[in-house]
Short mmCIF file of C-alpha atoms in Angstrom, two decimals:
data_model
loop_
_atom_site.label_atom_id
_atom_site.label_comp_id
_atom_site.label_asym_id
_atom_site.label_seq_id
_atom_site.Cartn_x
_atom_site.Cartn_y
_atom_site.Cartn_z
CA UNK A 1345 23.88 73.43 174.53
CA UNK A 1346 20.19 74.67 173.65
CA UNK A 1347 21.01 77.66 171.13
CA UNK A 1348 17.38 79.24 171.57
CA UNK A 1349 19.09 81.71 174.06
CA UNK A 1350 21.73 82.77 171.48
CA UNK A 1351 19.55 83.94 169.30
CA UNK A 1352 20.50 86.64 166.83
CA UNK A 1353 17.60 88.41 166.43
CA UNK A 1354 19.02 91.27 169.36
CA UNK A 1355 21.99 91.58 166.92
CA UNK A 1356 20.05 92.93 164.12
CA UNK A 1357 17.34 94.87 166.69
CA UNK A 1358 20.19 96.61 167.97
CA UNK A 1359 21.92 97.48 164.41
CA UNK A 1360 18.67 99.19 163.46
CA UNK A 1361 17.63 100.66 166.41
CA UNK A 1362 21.10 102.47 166.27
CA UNK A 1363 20.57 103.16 162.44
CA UNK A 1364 17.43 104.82 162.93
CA UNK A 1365 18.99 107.15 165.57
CA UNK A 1366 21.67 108.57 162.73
CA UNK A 1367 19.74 108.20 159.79
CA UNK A 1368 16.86 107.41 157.70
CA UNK A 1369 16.13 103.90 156.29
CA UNK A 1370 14.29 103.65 153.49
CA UNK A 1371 12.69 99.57 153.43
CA UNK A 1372 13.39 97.93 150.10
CA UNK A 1373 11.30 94.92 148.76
CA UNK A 1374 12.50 91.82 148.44
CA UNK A 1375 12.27 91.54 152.20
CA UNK A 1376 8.87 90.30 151.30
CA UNK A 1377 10.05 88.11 149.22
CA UNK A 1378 11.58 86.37 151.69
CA UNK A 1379 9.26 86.42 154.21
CA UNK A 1380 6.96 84.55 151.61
CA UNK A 1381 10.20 81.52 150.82
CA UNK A 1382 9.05 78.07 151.83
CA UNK A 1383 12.04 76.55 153.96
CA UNK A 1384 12.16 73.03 153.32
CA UNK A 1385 13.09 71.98 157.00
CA UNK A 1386 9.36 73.53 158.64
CA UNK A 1387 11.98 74.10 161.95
CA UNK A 1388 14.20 76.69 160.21
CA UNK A 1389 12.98 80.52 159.94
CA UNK A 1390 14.28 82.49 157.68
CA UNK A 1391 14.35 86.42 158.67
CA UNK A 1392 15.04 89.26 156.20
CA UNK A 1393 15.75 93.09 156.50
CA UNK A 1394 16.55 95.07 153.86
CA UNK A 1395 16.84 99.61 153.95
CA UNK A 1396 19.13 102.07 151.86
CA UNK A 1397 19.73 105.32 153.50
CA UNK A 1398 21.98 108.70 152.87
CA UNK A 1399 24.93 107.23 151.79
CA UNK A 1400 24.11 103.63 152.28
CA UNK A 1401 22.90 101.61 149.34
CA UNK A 1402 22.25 98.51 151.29
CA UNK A 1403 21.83 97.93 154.67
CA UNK A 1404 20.05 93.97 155.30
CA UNK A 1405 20.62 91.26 157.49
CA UNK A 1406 19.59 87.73 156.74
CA UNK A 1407 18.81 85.55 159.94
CA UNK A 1408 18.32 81.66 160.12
CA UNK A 1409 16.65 80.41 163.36
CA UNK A 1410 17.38 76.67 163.88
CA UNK A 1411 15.86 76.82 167.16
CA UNK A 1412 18.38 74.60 169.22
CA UNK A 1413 20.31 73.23 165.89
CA UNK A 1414 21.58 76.50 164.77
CA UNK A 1415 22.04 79.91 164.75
CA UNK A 1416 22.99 82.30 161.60
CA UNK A 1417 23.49 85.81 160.81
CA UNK A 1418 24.45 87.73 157.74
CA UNK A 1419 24.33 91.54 157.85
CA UNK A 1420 26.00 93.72 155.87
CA UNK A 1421 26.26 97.57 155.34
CA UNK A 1422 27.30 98.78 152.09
CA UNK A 1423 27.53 102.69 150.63
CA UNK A 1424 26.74 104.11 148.06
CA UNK A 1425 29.68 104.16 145.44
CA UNK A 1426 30.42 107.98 145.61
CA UNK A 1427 32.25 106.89 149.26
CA UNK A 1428 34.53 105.04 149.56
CA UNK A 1429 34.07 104.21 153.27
CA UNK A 1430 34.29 100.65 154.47
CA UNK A 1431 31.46 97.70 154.31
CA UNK A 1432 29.78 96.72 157.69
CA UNK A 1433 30.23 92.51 157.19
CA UNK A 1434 29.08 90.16 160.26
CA UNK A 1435 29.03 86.84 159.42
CA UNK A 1436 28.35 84.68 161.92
CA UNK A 1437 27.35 80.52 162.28
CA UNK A 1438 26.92 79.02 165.55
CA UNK A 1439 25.74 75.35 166.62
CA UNK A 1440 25.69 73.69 169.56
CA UNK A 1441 29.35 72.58 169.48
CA UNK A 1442 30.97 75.85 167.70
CA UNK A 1443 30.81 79.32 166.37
CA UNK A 1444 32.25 80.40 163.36
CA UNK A 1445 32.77 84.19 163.15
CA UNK A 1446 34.03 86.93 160.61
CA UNK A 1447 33.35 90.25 161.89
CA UNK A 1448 35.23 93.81 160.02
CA UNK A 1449 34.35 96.62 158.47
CA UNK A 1450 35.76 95.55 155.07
CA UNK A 1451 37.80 97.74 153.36
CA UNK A 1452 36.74 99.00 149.55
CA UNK A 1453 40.81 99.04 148.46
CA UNK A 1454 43.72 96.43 150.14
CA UNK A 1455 44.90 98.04 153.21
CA UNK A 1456 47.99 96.08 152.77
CA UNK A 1457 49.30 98.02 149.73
CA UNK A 1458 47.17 100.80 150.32
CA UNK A 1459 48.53 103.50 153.19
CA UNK A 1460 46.44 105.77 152.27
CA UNK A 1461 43.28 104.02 152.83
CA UNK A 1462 44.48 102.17 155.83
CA UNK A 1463 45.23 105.95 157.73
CA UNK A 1464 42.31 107.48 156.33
CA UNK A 1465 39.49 104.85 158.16
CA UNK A 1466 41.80 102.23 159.93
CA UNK A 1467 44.12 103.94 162.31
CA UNK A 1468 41.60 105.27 164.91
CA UNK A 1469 40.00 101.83 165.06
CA UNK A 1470 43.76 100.03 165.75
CA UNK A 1471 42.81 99.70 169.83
CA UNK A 1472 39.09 98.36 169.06
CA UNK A 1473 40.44 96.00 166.91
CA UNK A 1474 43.16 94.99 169.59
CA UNK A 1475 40.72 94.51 172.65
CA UNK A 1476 38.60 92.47 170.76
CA UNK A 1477 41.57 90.13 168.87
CA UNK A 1478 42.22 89.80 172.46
CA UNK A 1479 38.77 88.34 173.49
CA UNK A 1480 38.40 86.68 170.16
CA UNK A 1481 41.54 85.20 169.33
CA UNK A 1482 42.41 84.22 165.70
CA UNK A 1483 40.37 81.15 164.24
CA UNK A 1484 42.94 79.15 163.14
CA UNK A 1485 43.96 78.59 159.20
CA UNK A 1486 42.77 81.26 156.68
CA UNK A 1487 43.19 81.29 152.89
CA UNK A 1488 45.60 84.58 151.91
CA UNK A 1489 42.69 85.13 148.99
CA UNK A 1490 40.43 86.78 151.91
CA UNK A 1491 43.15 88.70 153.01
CA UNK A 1492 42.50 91.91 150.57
CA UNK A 1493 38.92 91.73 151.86
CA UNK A 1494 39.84 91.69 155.58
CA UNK A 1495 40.71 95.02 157.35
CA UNK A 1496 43.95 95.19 160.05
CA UNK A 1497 40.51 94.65 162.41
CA UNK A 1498 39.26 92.00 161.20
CA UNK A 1499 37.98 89.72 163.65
CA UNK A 1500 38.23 86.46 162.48
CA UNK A 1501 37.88 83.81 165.53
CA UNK A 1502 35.92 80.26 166.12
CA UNK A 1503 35.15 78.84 169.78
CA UNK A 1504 33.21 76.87 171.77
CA UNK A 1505 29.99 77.85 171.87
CA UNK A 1506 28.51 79.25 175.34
CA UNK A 1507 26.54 82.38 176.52
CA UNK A 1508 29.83 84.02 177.75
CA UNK A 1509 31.63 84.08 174.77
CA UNK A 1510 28.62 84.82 173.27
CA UNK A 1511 27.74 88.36 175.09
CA UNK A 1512 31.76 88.97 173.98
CA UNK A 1513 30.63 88.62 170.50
CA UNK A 1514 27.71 90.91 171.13
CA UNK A 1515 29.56 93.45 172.80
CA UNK A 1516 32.16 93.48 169.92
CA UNK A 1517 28.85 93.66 167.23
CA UNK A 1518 27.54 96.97 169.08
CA UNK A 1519 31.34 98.49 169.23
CA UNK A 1520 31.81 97.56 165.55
CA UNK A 1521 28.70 98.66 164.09
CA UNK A 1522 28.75 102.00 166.46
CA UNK A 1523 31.97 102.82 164.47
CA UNK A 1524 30.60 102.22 161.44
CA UNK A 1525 27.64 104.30 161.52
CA UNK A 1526 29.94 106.85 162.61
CA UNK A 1527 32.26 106.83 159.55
CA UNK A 1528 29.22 106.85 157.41
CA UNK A 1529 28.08 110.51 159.58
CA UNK A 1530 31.66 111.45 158.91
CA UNK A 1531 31.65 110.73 155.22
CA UNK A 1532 31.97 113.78 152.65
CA UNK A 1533 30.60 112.65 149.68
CA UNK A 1534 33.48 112.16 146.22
CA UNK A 1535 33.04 114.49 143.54
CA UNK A 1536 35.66 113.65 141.34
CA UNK A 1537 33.81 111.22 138.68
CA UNK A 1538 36.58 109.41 138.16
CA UNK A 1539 36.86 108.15 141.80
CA UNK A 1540 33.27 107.55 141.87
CA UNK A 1541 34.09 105.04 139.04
CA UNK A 1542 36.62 103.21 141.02
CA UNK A 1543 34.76 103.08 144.44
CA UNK A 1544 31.76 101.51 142.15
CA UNK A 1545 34.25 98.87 140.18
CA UNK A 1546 35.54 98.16 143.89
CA UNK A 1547 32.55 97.78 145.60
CA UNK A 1548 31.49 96.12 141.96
CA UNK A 1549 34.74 93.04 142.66
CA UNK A 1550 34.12 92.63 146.19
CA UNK A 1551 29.97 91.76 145.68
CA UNK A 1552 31.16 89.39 142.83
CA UNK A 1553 34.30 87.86 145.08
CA UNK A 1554 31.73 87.30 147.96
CA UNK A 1555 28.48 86.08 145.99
CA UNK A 1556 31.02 83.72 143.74
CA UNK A 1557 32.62 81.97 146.94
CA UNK A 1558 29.54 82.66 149.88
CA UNK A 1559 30.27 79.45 152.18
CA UNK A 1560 26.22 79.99 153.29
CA UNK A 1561 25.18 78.81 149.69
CA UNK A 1562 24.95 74.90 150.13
CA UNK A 1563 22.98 75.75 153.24
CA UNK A 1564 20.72 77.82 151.90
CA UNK A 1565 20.20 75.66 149.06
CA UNK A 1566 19.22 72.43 151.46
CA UNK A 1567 16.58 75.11 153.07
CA UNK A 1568 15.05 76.66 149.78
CA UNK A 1569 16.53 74.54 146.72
CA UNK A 1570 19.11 75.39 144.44
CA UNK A 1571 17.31 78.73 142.66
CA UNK A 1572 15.86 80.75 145.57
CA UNK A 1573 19.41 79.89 147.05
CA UNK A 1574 20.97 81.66 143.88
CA UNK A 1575 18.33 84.07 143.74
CA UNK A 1576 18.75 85.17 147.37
CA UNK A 1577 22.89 85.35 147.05
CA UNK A 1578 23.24 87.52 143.86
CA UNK A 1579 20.16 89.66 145.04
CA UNK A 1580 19.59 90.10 148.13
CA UNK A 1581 23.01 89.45 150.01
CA UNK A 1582 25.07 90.73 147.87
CA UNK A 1583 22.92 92.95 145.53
CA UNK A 1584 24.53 95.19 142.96
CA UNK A 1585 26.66 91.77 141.86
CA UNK A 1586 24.96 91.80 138.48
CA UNK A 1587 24.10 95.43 138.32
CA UNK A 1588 27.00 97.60 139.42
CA UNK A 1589 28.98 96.60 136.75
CA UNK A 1590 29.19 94.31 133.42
CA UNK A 1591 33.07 92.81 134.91
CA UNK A 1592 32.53 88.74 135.72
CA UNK A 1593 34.11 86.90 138.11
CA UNK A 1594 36.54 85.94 135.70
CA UNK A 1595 37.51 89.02 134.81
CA UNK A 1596 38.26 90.10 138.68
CA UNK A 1597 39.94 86.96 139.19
CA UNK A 1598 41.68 85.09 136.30
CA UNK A 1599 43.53 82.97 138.44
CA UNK A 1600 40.56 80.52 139.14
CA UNK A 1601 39.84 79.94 135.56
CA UNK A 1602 39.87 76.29 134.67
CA UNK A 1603 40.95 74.97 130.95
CA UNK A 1604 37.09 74.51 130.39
CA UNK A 1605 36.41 78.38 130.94
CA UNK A 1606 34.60 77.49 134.07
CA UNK A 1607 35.60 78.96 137.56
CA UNK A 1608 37.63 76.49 140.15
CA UNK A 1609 35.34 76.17 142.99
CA UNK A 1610 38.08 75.51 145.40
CA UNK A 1611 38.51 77.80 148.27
CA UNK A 1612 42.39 78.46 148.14
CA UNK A 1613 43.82 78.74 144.56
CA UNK A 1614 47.33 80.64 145.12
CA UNK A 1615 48.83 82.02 148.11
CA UNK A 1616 49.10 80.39 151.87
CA UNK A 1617 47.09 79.83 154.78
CA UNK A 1618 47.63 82.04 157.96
CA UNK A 1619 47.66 80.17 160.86
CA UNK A 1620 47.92 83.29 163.10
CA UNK A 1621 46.93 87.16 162.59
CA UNK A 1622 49.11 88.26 159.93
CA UNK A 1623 48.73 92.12 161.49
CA UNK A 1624 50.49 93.11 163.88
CA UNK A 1625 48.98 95.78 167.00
CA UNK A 1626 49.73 98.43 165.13
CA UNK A 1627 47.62 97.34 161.76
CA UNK A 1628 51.21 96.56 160.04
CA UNK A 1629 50.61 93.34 157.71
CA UNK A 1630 53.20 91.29 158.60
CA UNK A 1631 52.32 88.29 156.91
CA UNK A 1632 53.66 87.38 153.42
CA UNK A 1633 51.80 89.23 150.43
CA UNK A 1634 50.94 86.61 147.56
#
């Protein structure tokens, strides 16, 4: 089908039109920069917003119009480190044939070993979560190394692509995002410097996990080459990879070391893949815990 209809640009419109309404974004350059990146295919445009905010350090979205090819969005929302509130993440990939979506609000510590955290933002957000796993059923085989990531909401769901299932996807980005923006309104602010410490190493491991294994990197690198790929991963999507902390990828995750000292690029290193949710309707993680 033509994909020029399922455009994502009214994704991100709405996001900020909401964001202005609750809060004040502040634009942050490299934006600019990528308004000024020469895509090697001259059909592809490449869109960029980047803001911070009260109590968000990074709010951007990263759009690639293939006209009729393909369809991409990345947008994220991401405190500062004295919260320890969730992370907005919508990633979404859609071409003629089929749509590949993740949408949550990921959590800064595992909400499978972590009750606390799970009650404290999850619990309310148990029925959203449930409508939409309903409309957007499970996507077939994940790798358990996501799992501590993904949030008991997590929608994670591929389908045919078509304008229905489409306006589903919308309506679940507006219900999602509304949510989010109101846990960041909600948000008292952590005093205790210690906690502010681990929120930042947290946020610190999960921009490292995601710029270290980003499945958008090849395609970005056919559009803009191999650096301005890198360049756009490590600062732009997931800024504050090589400045919130001095920790490697490595360090996070020893397990993919190789004998060489270099990491193992594969996607699933220990653990097994979940062919079904592995929460149940009441956000209980019944899956096995590797």
């Amino acid at each position: 089908m033509d994909l020029s209809s399922l455009s994502y640009h009214k994704f991100v419109n709405f996001a900020m039109e909401e964001a202005r309404l609750c809060t004040t974004l502040t634009p942050l350059p490299y934006q600019e920069k990528v308004r000024t990146m020469k895509v090697k295919d001259d059909k592809t445009v490449l869109h960029a917003l980047s803001y911070q905010a009260p109590k968000i350090r990074l709010l951007r979205s990263l759009t690639i119009d293939g006209g009729s090819a393909m369809q991409v969005l990345d947008f994220a929302g991401i405190p500062e480190p004295m919260f320890d509130m969730p992370i907005f993440c919508a990633n979404f990939f859609t071409i003629p044939s089929l749509s590949i979506i993740v949408l949550d609000l990921n959590p800064m510590y595992d909400t499978r070993t972590q009750q606390d955290y799970k009650e404290k933002y999850y619990l309310k957000l148990l029925p959203l979560g449930q409508k939409y796993a309903e409309l957007l059923p499970w996507g077939d085989k994940i790798t358990s190394e996501s799992l501590s990531f993904f949030s008991p909401i997590v929608i994670w769901t591929k389908f045919a692509t078509s304008q229905t299932k489409h306006d589903v996807l919308f309506s679940a980005f507006r219900d999602y995002f509304k949510a989010w923006l109101e846990l960041v309104d909600q948000a008292l602010p952590e005093t205790n410097s210690l906690q502010i410490l681990h929120n930042k190493e947290a946020q610190h491991r999960y921009l490292t996990w995601r710029a270290e294994k980003d499945p958008g990197h090849p395609l970005l690198k056919k559009l803009v080459g191999e650096d301005l790929a890198r360049d756009l991963v490590r600062n732009f999507l997931f800024e504050g990879a090589d400045s919130l902390g001095t920790k490697t990828f490595l360090d996070y995750f020893p397990e993919y070391r190789r004998e060489d000292g270099s990491v193992n690029q594969k996607r699933s290193v220990i653990g097994k893949s979940y062919e079904t949710r592995p929460w149940n309707s009441n956000g209980e993680f019944i899956g096995e815990m590797s």
